């Protein structure tokens, strides 16, 4: 079987980008939108075909899924031993990513036809979307780390263009710049990591790097820098790149701000695709991490764990619905990183790896759904802030239903997809590190809590005064919601342990009830708390209280219990934990980054007198420079 | 040592002249005097070249020819510089360097 | 003390004093005059070391050409009686500092170096030798620089003309 | 030596020929036909550029004063290409009323400075190098002061000539020390007597200072911004690309050929200069509003990156530097082409004037965006590769901290390149620059540049070719 058609997966979005970018202005907006959407539809189909072919027709060779190089061409002869190739590599994770990216991207394309209608620069928006899809797809199918780096940066560029696209206000511009610069800063680590890795292994190719032949690392043996082996450094630096894109603490600061972009963009880039690139990178390099730099893997696990807790706590305090979702994304990405960090290699040992990819898949579905749902809500009420919303369920029935499904999924309610993937992660964490397991367990509860806080605030509670009656979004927007809702429900039934595993070999996975049941319970507790806190304060429509029956009344009447609860959660947890954490995030972590920027700008102001415009002063600096250099190099050294 | 004159003393004289020129470039504000400082600098270099040639390497005339070409180029440089100074004078009615700092920072 | 040594010290004194005066005098025409003295003293020095051709060039081109050019431009752009203001103190201090430290450094560098004259026999410097070398095409022949400098002079001339000519 | 051996200086002779033709043309063309001189000069020069790509044997002339190798030929071709693009871009500007009387002169001056650069690159002794350097500098001052009615232009001219005279004085003083201590002005004789002692190091540092002036390395860069801002756009483009490139090539060749034995001295020296140049260049670029001035500081920062390659000292170093310059020619000229087109059309040169440019002139702004991305080193445009190779060259020498500083600087540089991008794409403007049609010579030049930006990054043939003709310290 050949996969020669896979090249089209890259070429079509590139072609639509060029077409829309160059001639889009001359077309009617809708035509240009349709061109982009149809192009993406075609490659979605192609990706599904490829996946079908890869997993079910060709299947395994000698019991493992092989790494197939579908296309490869020599690109640059770097030095005598290093050659950069550009090509397409198919293996379980890249094929899986093809499916994820094309699916979500296709949905976003359709959705945007409605959401962005009438916006200025509609054609440009579609051109950028195509560019983004192209670069993201190029990233995942890269055959070598160099190619990956190039597409990696291209993804950064297109994300910059998309975040800065929509609003003309300064915050959007600042956000896009921040996103770009923070991730570039992280990429600096990535680049140096690549240089280190290739310097010692003499190769860029993933196939060689992650293959069974470990002799390529022989050069690096015994090389240490500051007491840590050089491969660990390389791995940590590469992880730094991944942490930048996947917004791990403390490089996460760009993601919440990036919500200034149009909502479909948030769904595509900041929920389902680009931000998981970092997770994907670590997964891609997993054997290198596992065999050569186990310490780095620990770093991955703890950074992931910390980020997921940190972000979940902050998510509880946010009022902007997109920011809640952003922090939730951070938290879920932390989950995925952690799962990779605690994973072993091969067979059931590698359950963490499998779980991470599994969660990546399901998360893409339900988080894209949440963002698109949020977009639909914002479309209806023209506001991002929860306080402006309430009681929307009767105006937006489809949005309401799909949003509820997504919330239930992310909360880990049984038999929805999030339940399965999250459970696997908890299992992996449990076997590896009890502390991390405890953290994740807590986060599971927090997640359920803040998601339902969001849900109740939007769809229930007192109806706010709206400028005009909110109405359900057009078909172009609701259909993607329904499709994604379908995905959120059923994605969990895909047998990932048979398809996507650390060494390509399937293994048997089974439900661990000792972990699944408590995690479901804590999720339910989170939901209940949210329900108690955020539904009670409003006048509840009678039929709902009737429907909920005795349970509700019981809670309602036992208000002394309630008071205590309120006291603990609102007064203590909020004031002494969540708020300080949020404050820390806003002022210290963010502040440090801003401080660096400020320092640069200020120092550039301070030295301006060097360039005084006065000729003799130029001569002075010139001669003084020469004399000092003479003094240093001829007489001191 | 040539006829009782040590080479170092000649070099020191030329070094003095050179740095006098440099100093002049820095402290002067009139463009023509700056130009004169530059002539001092180039002249110091010429002395160096000639002296090295005569005292150390008299088997060839490299230093002398180098100095010769420097003189030629100095003339060309001076002519263009003076044309520019006159150009500035026409425009600003002044040849003070303090006047030509419209562009800065 | 031999006459030439005395001569050398005399010329050196002229060079040192006049260079300082060139950069310190407040009257522009005097500065030009001191510069002329320096250049003539330099020419005298070339005579002393028996490089008559070089000395001649120095006198004709440098002293005769460039200084005259400078004086012309002074007359075009300044009043002879005009006195400049003294330079600002900070600029003066920095300038002197740079000059003195540079001078000290170069003196130190010169004194630290042991010069080794070549053992090859000296070349006879007469007009014929100079002429032959100036038009020589081999090593130590200078016809190429000679040709290139002619392009330079052409370009400089054209450049000077387009700048200085009055616009329409 | 026979006539045939003059073939070795083919490029220079052809250029001198063009200078003479232009001179005669300028004298004998009637006033109303002057514009035809532009076409004539551009075409002649285009032919010369093409001819220079023809292969040529290696060799030397004039007892080693003039040397031709495949590398020098390639370097000259890079410069020729740059000048050709500049000629295409200056077409409209030259047709302007106030330049009417000096069209031929523009070509003569530019080409004679180019001849100077060629001699600099091909020089085999310090005298030729110096004369080449001056030939490349003195007419440049006249070019900088070309705009008769602009005070800024006059200021640029005087600043350039006076500072360059000072710098050549410093350079010569250094050369005199080198001559005095080594006994020769010929490179191959100097090498034998180069050692580490205060006087030679003194001479060497002064020599570096003089060259650093041309390449605009900090702290010898102060003239750059003022001259770039004041000079006509096309002259600025020429200065920032061709003149800088020639100086960098010459500097590298002389370092490798003459001072190869004292890498111990110049490695830390260049290290210092590289760090200072990248950092100061970037910090100043952050606060500029005039685009030409902005490009000046950007080009200073870029010069700092070049040093990374030069410091490597081997074949790899030379390859990366030449490759970098080749890409830099296309990238920077693409940017300057857009700036020039807009400046010609509207007279506007400030970043804020570019607000909403995308709306009115999408193609121009996309080209500028591409060029800026390439300058910032964002993959997959060619600029990324050239920078990456420079980093690898420095990495091969083990300068990890320097690379770190360089990458950090590249990150800072991103910020200010994005400022321009932001202005064009995002910022609103009440009166954006109106839509206009760029004249065809400009279009061709931009087309060449854009093709270059894409092709060179992806065609490894070029990199391999450069690698095959490079040499290092032996």
PDB file of C-alpha atoms in Angstrom, chain D residues 233-377:
ATOM      1  CA  UNK D 233      16.432  55.217   0.331  1.00  0.00           C
ATOM      2  CA  UNK D 234      18.192  53.475  -2.499  1.00  0.00           C
ATOM      3  CA  UNK D 235      21.579  54.599  -1.331  1.00  0.00           C
ATOM      4  CA  UNK D 236      20.693  53.376   2.131  1.00  0.00           C
ATOM      5  CA  UNK D 237      19.768  50.020   0.683  1.00  0.00           C
ATOM      6  CA  UNK D 238      23.078  49.931  -1.113  1.00  0.00           C
ATOM      7  CA  UNK D 239      24.972  50.897   2.032  1.00  0.00           C
ATOM      8  CA  UNK D 240      23.242  48.425   4.245  1.00  0.00           C
ATOM      9  CA  UNK D 241      23.582  45.468   1.937  1.00  0.00           C
ATOM     10  CA  UNK D 242      26.382  45.730  -0.549  1.00  0.00           C
ATOM     11  CA  UNK D 243      28.802  47.965   1.284  1.00  0.00           C
ATOM     12  CA  UNK D 244      28.391  46.075   4.512  1.00  0.00           C
ATOM     13  CA  UNK D 245      28.659  42.744   2.767  1.00  0.00           C
ATOM     14  CA  UNK D 246      31.852  43.680   0.975  1.00  0.00           C
ATOM     15  CA  UNK D 247      33.434  44.870   4.197  1.00  0.00           C
ATOM     16  CA  UNK D 248      32.407  41.703   6.006  1.00  0.00           C
ATOM     17  CA  UNK D 249      33.829  39.516   3.238  1.00  0.00           C
ATOM     18  CA  UNK D 250      37.099  41.396   3.189  1.00  0.00           C
ATOM     19  CA  UNK D 251      37.378  41.364   6.928  1.00  0.00           C
ATOM     20  CA  UNK D 252      36.796  37.638   7.030  1.00  0.00           C
ATOM     21  CA  UNK D 253      39.285  36.884   4.260  1.00  0.00           C
ATOM     22  CA  UNK D 254      42.011  38.955   5.876  1.00  0.00           C
ATOM     23  CA  UNK D 255      41.341  37.497   9.292  1.00  0.00           C
ATOM     24  CA  UNK D 256      41.661  34.009   7.911  1.00  0.00           C
ATOM     25  CA  UNK D 257      44.573  34.628   5.630  1.00  0.00           C
ATOM     26  CA  UNK D 258      46.717  37.012   7.621  1.00  0.00           C
ATOM     27  CA  UNK D 259      45.731  36.705  11.227  1.00  0.00           C
ATOM     28  CA  UNK D 260      44.962  32.997  11.265  1.00  0.00           C
ATOM     29  CA  UNK D 261      47.722  32.360  13.723  1.00  0.00           C
ATOM     30  CA  UNK D 262      46.425  34.693  16.390  1.00  0.00           C
ATOM     31  CA  UNK D 263      42.888  33.423  16.785  1.00  0.00           C
ATOM     32  CA  UNK D 264      43.637  33.615  20.476  1.00  0.00           C
ATOM     33  CA  UNK D 265      43.480  37.377  20.166  1.00  0.00           C
ATOM     34  CA  UNK D 266      40.605  37.865  17.827  1.00  0.00           C
ATOM     35  CA  UNK D 267      38.202  35.286  19.098  1.00  0.00           C
ATOM     36  CA  UNK D 268      37.605  37.065  22.411  1.00  0.00           C
ATOM     37  CA  UNK D 269      37.712  40.373  20.575  1.00  0.00           C
ATOM     38  CA  UNK D 270      35.025  39.368  18.121  1.00  0.00           C
ATOM     39  CA  UNK D 271      33.104  37.746  20.935  1.00  0.00           C
ATOM     40  CA  UNK D 272      32.955  41.084  22.722  1.00  0.00           C
ATOM     41  CA  UNK D 273      32.029  42.951  19.577  1.00  0.00           C
ATOM     42  CA  UNK D 274      29.374  40.412  18.657  1.00  0.00           C
ATOM     43  CA  UNK D 275      27.660  40.618  22.021  1.00  0.00           C
ATOM     44  CA  UNK D 276      27.810  44.409  22.085  1.00  0.00           C
ATOM     45  CA  UNK D 277      26.631  44.730  18.503  1.00  0.00           C
ATOM     46  CA  UNK D 278      23.660  42.432  18.760  1.00  0.00           C
ATOM     47  CA  UNK D 279      22.504  43.877  22.039  1.00  0.00           C
ATOM     48  CA  UNK D 280      22.977  47.578  21.350  1.00  0.00           C
ATOM     49  CA  UNK D 281      21.632  47.264  17.831  1.00  0.00           C
ATOM     50  CA  UNK D 282      18.509  45.620  19.144  1.00  0.00           C
ATOM     51  CA  UNK D 283      17.977  48.003  22.000  1.00  0.00           C
ATOM     52  CA  UNK D 284      18.120  50.960  19.677  1.00  0.00           C
ATOM     53  CA  UNK D 285      15.976  49.343  17.049  1.00  0.00           C
ATOM     54  CA  UNK D 286      13.249  48.984  19.660  1.00  0.00           C
ATOM     55  CA  UNK D 287      12.685  52.694  19.869  1.00  0.00           C
ATOM     56  CA  UNK D 288      12.839  53.813  16.271  1.00  0.00           C
ATOM     57  CA  UNK D 289       9.970  55.213  14.317  1.00  0.00           C
ATOM     58  CA  UNK D 290      11.666  56.152  11.078  1.00  0.00           C
ATOM     59  CA  UNK D 291      11.864  53.009   8.998  1.00  0.00           C
ATOM     60  CA  UNK D 292      15.238  53.760   7.499  1.00  0.00           C
ATOM     61  CA  UNK D 293      16.670  54.350  10.911  1.00  0.00           C
ATOM     62  CA  UNK D 294      14.941  51.236  12.109  1.00  0.00           C
ATOM     63  CA  UNK D 295      16.517  49.248   9.307  1.00  0.00           C
ATOM     64  CA  UNK D 296      19.873  50.765  10.215  1.00  0.00           C
ATOM     65  CA  UNK D 297      19.752  49.363  13.714  1.00  0.00           C
ATOM     66  CA  UNK D 298      18.349  46.125  12.471  1.00  0.00           C
ATOM     67  CA  UNK D 299      21.287  45.869  10.105  1.00  0.00           C
ATOM     68  CA  UNK D 300      23.654  46.585  12.974  1.00  0.00           C
ATOM     69  CA  UNK D 301      22.146  43.744  14.935  1.00  0.00           C
ATOM     70  CA  UNK D 302      22.437  41.515  11.883  1.00  0.00           C
ATOM     71  CA  UNK D 303      26.110  42.403  11.614  1.00  0.00           C
ATOM     72  CA  UNK D 304      26.559  41.041  15.109  1.00  0.00           C
ATOM     73  CA  UNK D 305      25.229  37.720  13.899  1.00  0.00           C
ATOM     74  CA  UNK D 306      27.700  37.674  11.042  1.00  0.00           C
ATOM     75  CA  UNK D 307      30.509  37.690  13.575  1.00  0.00           C
ATOM     76  CA  UNK D 308      29.276  34.380  14.927  1.00  0.00           C
ATOM     77  CA  UNK D 309      30.132  32.792  11.630  1.00  0.00           C
ATOM     78  CA  UNK D 310      33.398  34.642  11.161  1.00  0.00           C
ATOM     79  CA  UNK D 311      34.585  33.518  14.570  1.00  0.00           C
ATOM     80  CA  UNK D 312      34.302  29.891  13.622  1.00  0.00           C
ATOM     81  CA  UNK D 313      37.415  30.328  11.548  1.00  0.00           C
ATOM     82  CA  UNK D 314      37.004  27.298   9.318  1.00  0.00           C
ATOM     83  CA  UNK D 315      35.354  26.367   6.064  1.00  0.00           C
ATOM     84  CA  UNK D 316      32.066  26.126   7.898  1.00  0.00           C
ATOM     85  CA  UNK D 317      32.426  29.670   9.155  1.00  0.00           C
ATOM     86  CA  UNK D 318      33.073  31.138   5.761  1.00  0.00           C
ATOM     87  CA  UNK D 319      30.269  29.144   4.194  1.00  0.00           C
ATOM     88  CA  UNK D 320      27.757  30.306   6.738  1.00  0.00           C
ATOM     89  CA  UNK D 321      28.793  33.937   6.448  1.00  0.00           C
ATOM     90  CA  UNK D 322      28.616  33.988   2.674  1.00  0.00           C
ATOM     91  CA  UNK D 323      25.328  32.136   2.734  1.00  0.00           C
ATOM     92  CA  UNK D 324      24.013  34.580   5.296  1.00  0.00           C
ATOM     93  CA  UNK D 325      25.054  37.537   3.189  1.00  0.00           C
ATOM     94  CA  UNK D 326      23.480  36.066   0.088  1.00  0.00           C
ATOM     95  CA  UNK D 327      20.169  35.725   1.837  1.00  0.00           C
ATOM     96  CA  UNK D 328      20.601  39.053   3.541  1.00  0.00           C
ATOM     97  CA  UNK D 329      20.939  40.724   0.152  1.00  0.00           C
ATOM     98  CA  UNK D 330      17.544  39.473  -0.935  1.00  0.00           C
ATOM     99  CA  UNK D 331      15.868  39.969   2.394  1.00  0.00           C
ATOM    100  CA  UNK D 332      17.060  43.447   3.129  1.00  0.00           C
ATOM    101  CA  UNK D 333      16.579  44.627  -0.406  1.00  0.00           C
ATOM    102  CA  UNK D 334      13.041  43.305  -0.373  1.00  0.00           C
ATOM    103  CA  UNK D 335      12.383  45.415   2.693  1.00  0.00           C
ATOM    104  CA  UNK D 336      14.110  48.430   1.235  1.00  0.00           C
ATOM    105  CA  UNK D 337      12.315  47.958  -2.049  1.00  0.00           C
ATOM    106  CA  UNK D 338       8.981  48.307  -0.311  1.00  0.00           C
ATOM    107  CA  UNK D 339      10.196  51.234   1.756  1.00  0.00           C
ATOM    108  CA  UNK D 340      11.535  52.884  -1.361  1.00  0.00           C
ATOM    109  CA  UNK D 341       8.354  52.336  -3.350  1.00  0.00           C
ATOM    110  CA  UNK D 342       6.257  53.829  -0.590  1.00  0.00           C
ATOM    111  CA  UNK D 343       8.647  56.665   0.020  1.00  0.00           C
ATOM    112  CA  UNK D 344       8.625  57.494  -3.692  1.00  0.00           C
ATOM    113  CA  UNK D 345       4.880  57.394  -3.857  1.00  0.00           C
ATOM    114  CA  UNK D 346       3.936  59.170  -0.677  1.00  0.00           C
ATOM    115  CA  UNK D 347       7.127  60.511   0.857  1.00  0.00           C
ATOM    116  CA  UNK D 348       6.305  58.714   4.070  1.00  0.00           C
ATOM    117  CA  UNK D 349       8.973  56.829   5.952  1.00  0.00           C
ATOM    118  CA  UNK D 350       7.629  56.350   9.446  1.00  0.00           C
ATOM    119  CA  UNK D 351       6.340  53.132  10.912  1.00  0.00           C
ATOM    120  CA  UNK D 352       3.109  54.799  11.987  1.00  0.00           C
ATOM    121  CA  UNK D 353       2.533  55.888   8.407  1.00  0.00           C
ATOM    122  CA  UNK D 354       2.346  52.220   7.513  1.00  0.00           C
ATOM    123  CA  UNK D 355      -0.772  51.658   9.570  1.00  0.00           C
ATOM    124  CA  UNK D 356      -3.364  49.677   7.650  1.00  0.00           C
ATOM    125  CA  UNK D 357      -1.039  49.308   4.722  1.00  0.00           C
ATOM    126  CA  UNK D 358      -2.364  45.806   4.249  1.00  0.00           C
ATOM    127  CA  UNK D 359      -5.784  47.147   3.413  1.00  0.00           C
ATOM    128  CA  UNK D 360      -4.574  49.393   0.656  1.00  0.00           C
ATOM    129  CA  UNK D 361      -1.467  47.658  -0.638  1.00  0.00           C
ATOM    130  CA  UNK D 362      -1.700  44.015   0.349  1.00  0.00           C
ATOM    131  CA  UNK D 363       1.093  42.784  -1.906  1.00  0.00           C
ATOM    132  CA  UNK D 364       3.652  45.287  -0.775  1.00  0.00           C
ATOM    133  CA  UNK D 365       2.830  44.678   2.832  1.00  0.00           C
ATOM    134  CA  UNK D 366       3.054  40.923   2.383  1.00  0.00           C
ATOM    135  CA  UNK D 367       6.484  41.311   0.826  1.00  0.00           C
ATOM    136  CA  UNK D 368       7.591  43.504   3.680  1.00  0.00           C
ATOM    137  CA  UNK D 369       6.149  41.004   6.128  1.00  0.00           C
ATOM    138  CA  UNK D 370       8.058  38.227   4.473  1.00  0.00           C
ATOM    139  CA  UNK D 371      11.273  40.198   4.526  1.00  0.00           C
ATOM    140  CA  UNK D 372      10.864  41.117   8.169  1.00  0.00           C
ATOM    141  CA  UNK D 373      10.101  37.532   9.107  1.00  0.00           C
ATOM    142  CA  UNK D 374      13.185  36.485   7.269  1.00  0.00           C
ATOM    143  CA  UNK D 375      15.235  39.099   9.074  1.00  0.00           C
ATOM    144  CA  UNK D 376      13.808  37.940  12.359  1.00  0.00           C
ATOM    145  CA  UNK D 377      14.762  34.398  11.429  1.00  0.00           C
TER     146      UNK D 377
END
